Coordinates of C-alpha atoms in Angstrom, one line a residue:
M923 CA 87.7 125.2 109.5
P924 CA 86.7 122.3 111.5
D925 CA 85.0 122.7 114.6
G926 CA 87.2 122.9 117.8
V927 CA 90.6 123.1 115.9
R928 CA 92.9 125.4 117.7
T929 CA 94.7 127.1 115.0
T930 CA 97.8 129.1 114.0
P931 CA 98.0 131.0 110.8
P932 CA 100.5 130.1 108.6
A933 CA 102.2 133.5 108.5
A934 CA 102.5 133.1 112.5
V935 CA 104.7 130.0 112.4
T936 CA 108.1 131.0 112.9
E937 CA 110.1 128.2 113.2
P938 CA 113.7 128.3 111.2
R939 CA 113.7 127.1 107.8
T940 CA 114.5 123.4 108.8
Q941 CA 112.6 120.4 107.8
E942 CA 110.7 120.7 111.0
G943 CA 109.9 124.3 110.6
D944 CA 108.6 123.3 107.1
D945 CA 106.7 120.4 108.5
A946 CA 105.0 123.1 111.0
R947 CA 104.2 125.6 108.4
D948 CA 102.8 122.5 106.2
L949 CA 100.6 121.6 108.9
A950 CA 99.7 125.0 109.9
G951 CA 98.2 125.4 106.4
F952 CA 95.5 122.5 107.3
G953 CA 94.2 124.6 110.0
Y954 CA 96.4 122.7 113.0
R955 CA 98.8 124.0 115.5
Q956 CA 102.3 121.5 115.7
E957 CA 101.6 120.0 119.3
L958 CA 102.7 116.5 118.8
K959 CA 106.3 116.2 118.4
R960 CA 108.0 115.4 115.3
I961 CA 110.8 112.4 115.9
L962 CA 109.8 109.7 113.6
G963 CA 112.1 109.0 110.6
V964 CA 111.5 106.7 107.8
Y965 CA 112.5 103.4 109.4
S966 CA 110.5 104.3 113.0
S967 CA 107.2 105.1 110.4
F968 CA 107.5 101.8 108.7
A969 CA 108.1 99.9 111.9
V970 CA 104.5 101.0 113.3
A971 CA 102.8 100.1 110.3
F972 CA 104.5 96.9 110.2
S973 CA 104.0 96.4 113.8
Y974 CA 100.3 96.8 113.0
I975 CA 100.2 94.4 110.4
S976 CA 102.5 92.1 112.3
P977 CA 102.6 89.1 110.2
S978 CA 103.4 86.7 113.3
T979 CA 100.6 88.0 115.3
G980 CA 97.9 87.2 112.6
I981 CA 99.5 84.1 111.6
F982 CA 100.0 82.6 115.1
T983 CA 96.1 83.3 115.6
L984 CA 94.4 81.9 112.5
Y985 CA 96.9 79.4 111.3
A986 CA 95.2 76.5 112.6
L987 CA 91.8 77.9 110.9
G988 CA 93.5 77.9 107.4
L989 CA 95.5 74.8 107.4
G990 CA 92.2 72.8 108.9
L991 CA 90.0 74.0 106.3
A992 CA 92.2 73.9 103.2
G993 CA 95.4 72.0 104.2
G994 CA 98.9 73.6 102.6
F995 CA 96.7 75.2 99.6
F996 CA 95.6 77.9 102.3
F997 CA 99.3 79.6 101.7
W998 CA 97.9 80.5 98.3
S999 CA 95.1 83.0 100.1
W1000 CA 98.6 84.9 101.2
P1001 CA 100.1 86.5 97.9
I1002 CA 96.3 87.0 97.0
V1003 CA 95.2 89.0 100.0
I1004 CA 98.6 90.7 99.7
L1005 CA 98.1 91.9 96.1
G1006 CA 94.5 93.1 97.0
Q1007 CA 95.5 94.7 99.9
F1008 CA 98.7 96.3 98.2
L1009 CA 95.7 98.0 95.8
V1010 CA 94.4 99.9 98.7
A1011 CA 97.8 100.4 99.9
L1012 CA 98.5 102.5 96.8
N1013 CA 95.7 104.5 96.9
F1014 CA 96.2 105.2 100.5
A1015 CA 99.9 106.2 99.9
E1016 CA 98.9 108.8 97.4
V1017 CA 96.4 110.5 99.8
S1018 CA 98.8 110.3 102.9
S1019 CA 101.4 112.4 100.7
H1020 CA 98.2 115.1 100.1
F1021 CA 97.3 115.0 103.8
P1022 CA 99.8 114.5 106.1
V1023 CA 97.4 114.9 109.5
A1024 CA 96.7 112.5 112.3
G1025 CA 93.5 110.6 111.3
S1026 CA 93.8 108.7 108.2
V1027 CA 90.5 107.8 106.7
Y1028 CA 88.5 110.1 108.9
Q1029 CA 90.8 113.0 107.5
W1030 CA 90.9 111.7 103.8
S1031 CA 87.1 111.3 103.6
K1032 CA 86.7 114.9 105.3
Y1033 CA 88.7 116.6 102.8
L1034 CA 87.5 114.6 99.6
A1035 CA 83.8 114.1 100.7
N1036 CA 81.9 115.6 103.4
R1037 CA 81.8 116.0 107.3
H1038 CA 78.8 113.4 107.4
Y1039 CA 80.4 110.9 105.2
S1040 CA 83.9 111.4 107.1
W1041 CA 82.5 111.2 110.7
F1042 CA 80.8 107.8 110.1
N1043 CA 83.7 106.6 108.6
G1044 CA 86.0 107.6 111.4
W1045 CA 83.3 106.5 114.2
I1046 CA 83.4 102.9 112.6
Y1047 CA 87.5 103.0 112.4
L1048 CA 87.7 104.0 116.0
F1049 CA 85.6 101.5 117.3
A1050 CA 87.2 99.0 115.0
G1051 CA 90.3 99.9 116.5
I1052 CA 89.4 99.7 119.9
L1053 CA 88.1 96.3 119.7
T1054 CA 91.0 95.1 117.7
V1055 CA 93.1 96.3 120.8
T1056 CA 91.1 94.2 123.1
A1057 CA 91.4 90.9 120.5
V1058 CA 95.3 91.4 120.3
D1059 CA 95.9 92.1 124.1
L1060 CA 93.8 88.9 125.0
T1061 CA 96.3 87.0 122.3
V1062 CA 99.1 87.8 124.7
P1063 CA 98.5 85.1 127.3
I1064 CA 98.1 82.4 124.8
V1065 CA 102.0 82.9 124.1
L1066 CA 103.6 84.5 127.3
V1067 CA 101.9 81.9 130.0
P1068 CA 103.5 78.8 128.0
F1069 CA 106.7 80.9 127.5
L1070 CA 106.9 81.6 131.4
N1071 CA 106.0 78.2 132.4
G1072 CA 108.5 77.0 130.4
L1073 CA 111.1 78.9 132.5
G1074 CA 110.0 77.4 135.6
L1075 CA 107.0 79.5 136.8
S1076 CA 103.7 77.8 137.3
I1077 CA 101.0 80.3 136.2
P1078 CA 97.6 78.4 136.4
S1079 CA 95.3 78.5 133.3
G1080 CA 91.8 79.7 134.1
F1081 CA 89.2 82.3 133.6
W1082 CA 91.0 85.0 135.2
T1083 CA 94.3 84.4 133.9
P1084 CA 93.7 86.0 130.2
I1085 CA 91.8 88.9 131.7
V1086 CA 94.7 89.8 134.1
V1087 CA 97.3 89.3 131.5
G1088 CA 95.6 91.1 129.0
L1089 CA 94.7 94.0 131.6
L1090 CA 98.6 94.1 132.5
V1091 CA 99.6 94.3 128.8
L1092 CA 96.9 97.2 128.2
L1093 CA 98.1 99.0 131.1
S1094 CA 101.6 99.1 130.0
T1095 CA 100.9 99.8 126.4
T1096 CA 98.7 103.1 127.5
L1097 CA 101.7 104.1 129.8
L1098 CA 103.9 103.9 126.9
N1099 CA 101.9 105.9 124.9
V1100 CA 101.0 108.6 127.8
F1101 CA 104.9 109.2 127.9
G1102 CA 105.4 110.0 124.3
V1103 CA 106.2 108.5 120.6
R1104 CA 109.9 108.5 121.1
L1105 CA 109.4 105.9 124.0
V1106 CA 106.7 104.1 121.7
S1107 CA 109.1 104.4 118.9
I1108 CA 112.1 102.6 120.6
V1109 CA 110.2 99.7 122.0
N1110 CA 108.6 99.1 118.6
N1111 CA 111.5 99.2 116.5
T1112 CA 113.2 97.0 118.9
G1113 CA 110.1 94.5 118.7
V1114 CA 110.3 94.9 115.1
V1115 CA 113.5 93.8 114.7
F1116 CA 112.9 90.5 117.1
E1117 CA 110.0 89.8 115.0
I1118 CA 111.6 89.9 111.4
L1119 CA 114.9 88.3 112.8
G1120 CA 113.1 85.6 114.6
M1121 CA 110.6 84.6 111.9
V1122 CA 113.4 84.7 109.2
V1123 CA 115.8 82.9 111.4
F1124 CA 113.1 80.3 112.4
A1125 CA 111.9 79.6 109.1
L1126 CA 115.6 79.1 107.5
V1127 CA 116.1 76.6 110.0
L1128 CA 113.1 74.7 109.6
L1129 CA 113.7 74.9 105.8
I1130 CA 117.1 73.7 106.0
F1131 CA 116.9 71.2 109.0
F1132 CA 113.3 69.9 109.2
H1133 CA 112.1 69.8 105.6
H1134 CA 109.2 66.6 105.9
Q1135 CA 107.2 67.5 103.4
S1136 CA 107.0 67.7 99.7
P1137 CA 106.4 71.2 97.8
S1138 CA 103.3 69.3 96.6
I1139 CA 101.5 69.7 99.9
L1140 CA 101.1 73.4 98.5
T1141 CA 99.0 72.3 95.5
D1142 CA 97.1 69.8 97.3
T1143 CA 93.1 70.7 97.3
R1144 CA 91.5 67.5 98.5
Y1145 CA 90.5 69.3 101.6
L1146 CA 88.9 71.9 99.6
G1147 CA 86.0 69.4 98.9
S1148 CA 84.5 68.7 95.0
G1149 CA 82.6 71.3 93.1
F1150 CA 83.6 74.8 92.5
G1151 CA 81.3 76.3 94.7
N1152 CA 82.1 74.2 97.7
A1153 CA 85.8 74.5 97.1
S1154 CA 85.5 78.3 96.5
G1155 CA 83.7 78.4 99.7
V1156 CA 86.1 76.7 101.8
F1157 CA 89.2 78.6 100.3
L1158 CA 87.4 82.0 101.2
A1159 CA 86.7 80.8 104.6
A1160 CA 90.8 79.6 104.8
M1161 CA 91.6 82.9 103.7
F1162 CA 90.7 84.6 106.8
M1163 CA 94.0 84.2 108.4
S1164 CA 95.6 86.2 105.4
L1165 CA 92.6 88.9 105.8
F1166 CA 93.0 89.1 109.5
V1167 CA 96.9 89.9 109.0
V1168 CA 97.3 92.6 106.5
Y1169 CA 95.5 95.7 107.5
G1170 CA 96.8 98.8 109.5
F1171 CA 99.1 99.8 107.1
D1172 CA 97.7 103.4 106.7
T1173 CA 99.2 103.7 110.7
A1174 CA 102.2 105.3 109.1
S1175 CA 100.2 108.1 107.8
T1176 CA 98.3 108.5 111.0
L1177 CA 101.2 109.1 112.6
A1178 CA 102.2 111.9 110.1
E1179 CA 101.9 114.5 112.5
E1180 CA 104.8 112.7 114.6
T1181 CA 107.0 112.1 111.3
R1182 CA 109.6 114.1 109.6
N1183 CA 108.8 115.2 106.0
P1184 CA 105.6 113.1 106.1
R1185 CA 104.7 113.9 102.6
R1186 CA 107.7 111.8 101.4
E1187 CA 108.1 109.4 104.0
A1188 CA 104.4 108.1 105.0
P1189 CA 103.7 106.7 101.8
R1190 CA 107.0 105.0 101.5
A1191 CA 106.4 103.5 104.9
V1192 CA 102.7 102.6 104.2
L1193 CA 103.8 100.8 101.0
A1194 CA 107.2 99.3 102.6
S1195 CA 105.3 97.7 105.3
V1196 CA 102.8 95.6 103.2
I1197 CA 106.0 94.5 101.0
G1198 CA 107.7 93.5 104.2
A1199 CA 104.8 91.7 105.7
F1200 CA 104.6 89.8 102.3
V1201 CA 108.6 88.7 102.4
I1202 CA 108.6 88.0 105.9
G1203 CA 104.9 86.0 105.8
T1204 CA 105.9 84.2 102.6
I1205 CA 109.0 82.5 104.2
F1206 CA 107.4 81.7 107.4
L1207 CA 104.3 80.0 105.7
L1208 CA 106.4 78.1 103.4
A1209 CA 108.7 76.9 106.1
T1210 CA 106.1 75.6 108.6
I1211 CA 103.9 74.2 106.1
L1212 CA 106.9 72.2 104.6
A1213 CA 107.9 71.2 108.3
I1214 CA 104.8 69.6 109.1
P1215 CA 106.0 66.8 111.2
G1216 CA 104.9 63.2 110.3
D1217 CA 101.7 62.6 108.4
A1218 CA 100.6 65.5 106.9
N1219 CA 97.3 64.2 106.3
K1220 CA 97.0 63.2 110.0
F1221 CA 98.3 66.7 111.2
I1222 CA 95.7 68.7 109.2
T1223 CA 92.9 66.3 109.9
D1224 CA 93.9 66.8 113.7
T1225 CA 94.1 70.4 113.2
A1226 CA 90.5 70.4 111.8
G1227 CA 89.4 68.7 114.7
G1228 CA 91.2 70.6 117.5
K1229 CA 93.3 68.1 118.2
A1230 CA 96.7 70.0 117.0
A1231 CA 97.5 73.8 117.2
P1232 CA 99.8 74.8 114.5
P1233 CA 101.8 76.6 114.0
V1234 CA 103.3 76.2 117.7
D1235 CA 102.9 72.3 117.6
I1236 CA 104.9 72.5 114.3
I1237 CA 107.6 74.2 115.9
T1238 CA 107.5 72.2 119.3
G1239 CA 107.2 69.0 117.0
N1240 CA 110.7 69.9 115.3
F1241 CA 112.2 71.4 118.2
G1242 CA 110.8 69.6 121.3
A1243 CA 108.6 71.0 123.8
G1244 CA 110.5 73.3 126.5
S1245 CA 113.4 72.9 124.5
L1246 CA 115.5 76.2 124.0
G1247 CA 114.5 76.6 120.3
S1248 CA 110.7 76.5 121.3
E1249 CA 111.4 78.9 124.1
L1250 CA 113.4 81.1 121.8
Y1251 CA 110.2 81.0 119.2
L1252 CA 107.6 81.9 122.0
F1253 CA 109.6 84.9 122.9
V1254 CA 109.7 86.3 119.1
V1255 CA 106.0 85.8 119.1
F1256 CA 105.4 87.3 122.4
A1257 CA 107.5 90.3 121.3
A1258 CA 105.6 90.4 118.0
I1259 CA 102.1 90.5 119.7
Y1260 CA 103.2 93.1 122.5
V1261 CA 104.3 95.5 119.8
C1262 CA 101.3 95.0 117.5
C1263 CA 99.2 95.8 120.7
L1264 CA 101.4 98.8 121.2
A1265 CA 101.2 99.7 117.2
I1266 CA 97.3 99.3 117.0
Q1267 CA 96.5 101.2 120.2
T1268 CA 98.7 104.2 119.2
S1269 CA 97.1 104.3 115.8
T1270 CA 93.6 104.5 117.6
I1271 CA 94.5 107.1 119.8
R1272 CA 95.9 109.1 117.0
L1273 CA 92.7 108.7 115.2
A1274 CA 90.5 109.7 118.2
F1275 CA 93.0 112.7 118.7
G1276 CA 92.2 114.0 115.1
M1277 CA 88.6 113.4 115.5
A1278 CA 88.2 114.8 119.3
R1279 CA 90.5 118.2 117.8
D1280 CA 87.8 118.6 115.3
G1281 CA 84.9 118.8 118.0
K1282 CA 83.6 115.2 116.8
L1283 CA 83.6 113.2 119.8
P1284 CA 81.4 113.5 123.0
L1285 CA 83.5 115.3 125.7
G1286 CA 86.7 115.5 123.3
R1287 CA 87.4 119.2 124.4
I1288 CA 87.9 117.8 127.9
Y1289 CA 90.0 115.1 127.6
N1290 CA 91.8 115.8 124.2
R1291 CA 94.6 118.1 125.5
V1292 CA 98.1 117.9 124.2
S1293 CA 100.7 117.8 127.4
P1294 CA 103.3 120.4 126.9
S1295 CA 105.8 118.5 128.4
L1296 CA 105.1 114.9 127.1
H1297 CA 103.9 116.2 123.6
T1298 CA 101.1 113.5 123.7
P1299 CA 97.2 113.5 124.1
V1300 CA 97.2 112.3 127.6
G1301 CA 93.7 112.1 128.5
T1302 CA 92.8 110.6 124.9
C1303 CA 95.3 107.7 125.9
I1304 CA 93.6 107.1 129.0
V1305 CA 90.2 107.2 127.2
I1306 CA 91.1 104.5 124.4
G1307 CA 93.0 102.5 127.1
L1308 CA 89.4 102.2 129.4
L1309 CA 87.3 101.6 126.5
S1310 CA 89.7 98.8 125.2
A1311 CA 89.5 97.2 128.7
I1312 CA 85.9 96.9 128.9
P1313 CA 85.5 93.9 126.3
V1314 CA 88.2 92.2 128.1
F1315 CA 86.0 90.7 130.7
Y1316 CA 83.7 89.3 128.1
A1317 CA 84.4 85.6 127.5
G1318 CA 83.3 86.0 123.9
A1319 CA 85.3 89.0 123.6
G1320 CA 88.0 87.3 121.2
T1321 CA 85.2 86.3 118.6
V1322 CA 83.4 89.9 118.8
A1323 CA 87.2 91.5 118.5
I1324 CA 87.9 89.4 115.6
S1325 CA 84.7 90.2 113.9
A1326 CA 86.0 94.0 114.1
T1327 CA 88.3 93.7 111.4
C1328 CA 85.3 93.7 109.0
M1329 CA 84.7 97.2 110.2
I1330 CA 88.4 97.9 109.2
Y1331 CA 87.8 96.4 105.8
L1332 CA 84.6 98.7 105.5
S1333 CA 86.3 101.9 106.6
Y1334 CA 89.1 101.1 103.9
F1335 CA 86.3 100.6 101.7
L1336 CA 84.2 103.9 102.1
G1337 CA 87.7 105.8 102.0
N1338 CA 88.4 104.3 98.8
L1339 CA 84.8 105.3 97.5
A1340 CA 85.6 108.7 98.8
I1341 CA 88.6 109.1 96.9
L1342 CA 87.4 107.7 93.5
I1343 CA 84.3 110.3 93.7
A1344 CA 87.0 112.8 94.3
R1345 CA 89.2 111.5 91.4
G1346 CA 85.9 112.1 89.3
K1347 CA 85.8 115.7 90.1
G1348 CA 89.4 116.3 89.3
W1349 CA 91.3 115.2 92.3
P1350 CA 94.1 115.6 92.7
K1351 CA 94.7 119.1 91.5
A1352 CA 97.9 119.8 93.2
G1353 CA 101.3 118.2 93.2
A1354 CA 102.9 115.8 95.8
P1355 CA 106.0 113.4 96.3
F1356 CA 104.0 110.2 95.6
R1357 CA 101.6 110.3 93.0
L1358 CA 99.6 107.5 91.0
R1359 CA 99.1 110.0 87.9
G1360 CA 97.1 108.2 85.3
W1361 CA 97.1 104.9 86.9
G1362 CA 95.3 106.4 90.0
A1363 CA 91.3 105.9 89.0
V1364 CA 92.6 102.2 87.7
V1365 CA 94.2 101.3 91.0
N1366 CA 91.4 102.9 92.9
V1367 CA 88.5 101.0 91.1
L1368 CA 90.5 97.6 91.6
A1369 CA 91.0 98.6 95.2
L1370 CA 87.3 99.1 95.4
V1371 CA 86.6 95.8 93.6
W1372 CA 88.7 93.8 95.9
G1373 CA 87.4 95.7 98.9
G1374 CA 83.9 95.1 98.3
S1375 CA 84.2 91.3 97.5
M1376 CA 86.4 90.7 100.9
L1377 CA 83.3 92.6 102.7
V1378 CA 81.0 89.8 101.1
N1379 CA 83.2 87.4 102.6
F1380 CA 83.2 88.8 106.1
L1381 CA 79.7 89.1 106.1
W1382 CA 78.8 85.6 104.5
P1383 CA 76.8 83.5 107.9
R1384 CA 78.9 81.0 109.0
P1385 CA 77.5 79.5 112.1
G1386 CA 79.4 77.0 114.0
T1387 CA 82.6 78.8 113.3
I1388 CA 84.7 81.4 114.8
I1389 CA 84.4 83.6 111.7
N1390 CA 80.7 84.9 111.9
P1391 CA 79.1 82.6 114.2
N1392 CA 75.3 83.6 115.2
T1393 CA 75.2 85.6 118.1
S1394 CA 73.2 82.6 119.9
E1395 CA 76.8 80.6 120.0
L1396 CA 78.5 83.4 122.0
P1397 CA 78.2 83.3 125.9
G1398 CA 75.6 85.4 127.3
L1399 CA 74.0 86.5 124.2
A1400 CA 71.8 83.4 123.2
G1401 CA 68.6 84.6 125.3
I1402 CA 68.6 88.5 123.7
P1403 CA 65.4 88.9 121.9
L1404 CA 65.8 89.3 118.2
V1405 CA 69.5 89.0 118.0
G1406 CA 69.8 85.4 118.8
N1407 CA 70.3 84.5 115.2
V1408 CA 71.8 87.6 113.8
P1409 CA 75.6 86.8 112.5
I1410 CA 78.2 88.4 114.8
V1411 CA 79.8 90.6 112.5
E1412 CA 76.6 92.3 111.3
L1413 CA 75.6 92.9 115.0
T1414 CA 79.0 94.3 115.9
I1415 CA 78.6 96.8 112.8
G1416 CA 75.0 97.5 113.5
V1417 CA 75.5 98.1 117.2
V1418 CA 78.3 100.8 116.3
V1419 CA 76.6 102.5 113.6
L1420 CA 73.5 102.4 115.7
V1421 CA 75.2 104.0 118.6
G1422 CA 77.3 106.5 116.2
L1423 CA 73.8 107.7 114.7
V1424 CA 72.1 108.4 117.8
Y1425 CA 74.9 110.6 118.7
Y1426 CA 75.7 112.0 115.7
L1427 CA 71.9 113.3 115.4
I1428 CA 71.8 114.9 119.0
A1429 CA 75.3 116.6 118.9
Q1430 CA 76.8 116.8 115.4
V1431 CA 74.3 116.6 112.5
N1432 CA 73.3 120.5 113.0
K1433 CA 76.9 121.9 113.8
P1434 CA 77.5 124.2 110.9
A1435 CA 79.7 123.3 108.2
Q1436 CA 83.3 125.4 107.9
P1437 CA 85.2 126.3 104.9
L1438 CA 88.6 124.3 104.2
P1439 CA 91.8 125.7 105.2
Q1440 CA 93.9 127.0 102.6
E1441 CA 96.3 124.0 102.4
A1442 CA 93.4 121.5 102.5
A1443 CA 91.5 123.2 99.9
A1444 CA 94.5 123.1 97.7
S1445 CA 95.2 119.3 98.0
A1446 CA 91.4 118.4 97.5

């Protein structure tokens, strides 16, 4: 049984024969008491995962990068990334049906590999989540400030504006998480409705009334350069917009302890969130590319030179700056980014809760207590909020945090590797509502090939860009010995792993291994 787990033997669970009672008995088989509140249905579970992916957030953040590098041809990175990540999602849907507990890749690695492997995988994913919370919080002011100024306010730009706005957003999402998953669900579900309807409506209006470009813009490869090597390198860099969007679908499974009938509903939500993101993102990307105003070549060149900022400039160029249409668009994007912040923080809190409950995080037994009235790990919510607030004050936090996306892909790769090794030993042995059956190994291998190739893409040094610049290009880091010419992605992963290794050697490595509870052993 994992260290620090508060357990109730299956026989001691006395809930009546209801779905909630069955779910509690199921959880007890993994060695955990039902402390979080099960109120999420399939739509709420889908909505949290969809909000983490948040097509409008990721597209808004790096649209200019993709268009400026590859022109309209960058659109094709979207279905490629969706297909690759859907392979990962299929694999994760199967394991979520077997292990319906909070903690995502940490829990799966624990049951299918070993405690050392799972701890490092969870540690990497935890800090990737924390830095991603920071990154998205700092994206909110980019949309919110122009929206509020368009309403007649006069919010100044400057160093402190994004910091203050980012911290206020972080404070609000932390409080929402403290006061319960039901409140989080209500806000999140509402935000998802705004995002889906908003993106579709704007896309349809653009397609019907502002269709300026020929569909041939989608197959125009002139911006990729000549030669296969150069063209593929440019396209792989342009792919980062799509890579920055399509992850976090495992959130539906990491909230399994708050989901009704999670063995059935979590896999559905995992897959539905990727499919939904694909549909919404495809419609929006097609509409905005075809709605580029005026000379498309000049607009793309201006985007590459930092003189145009799509997709906002595409919207305002068609609707008019400060118009009702532009303001509504900014509001939709703000709502999407806000619920994205909320979903990422919720997911990170549940991962930390799962690890701390097992005695795997520093001082976890002190702060990781579930409130009997709120049914939330209040201390863990506060700890994750405080850790996410620290990088907000660093001027280069956006670049550092975006590089944390690579850490999430790394965690996914390690999780898929653990699953494949377990398949080689005969997993899955038990039945579950969602199974890949004979296709499991094939999907697993393809997911690893995809994930490994994208890790190489992430780790490829790209000085002078926002993707993976050298550390010397970031504020305050140029003069640090030995690290000045280290790419920021490698440095970020290295620091997180090194700090984790020191803590693990001091506090974790000598802890005795415990046998798996009966349900976990049967599922593994």
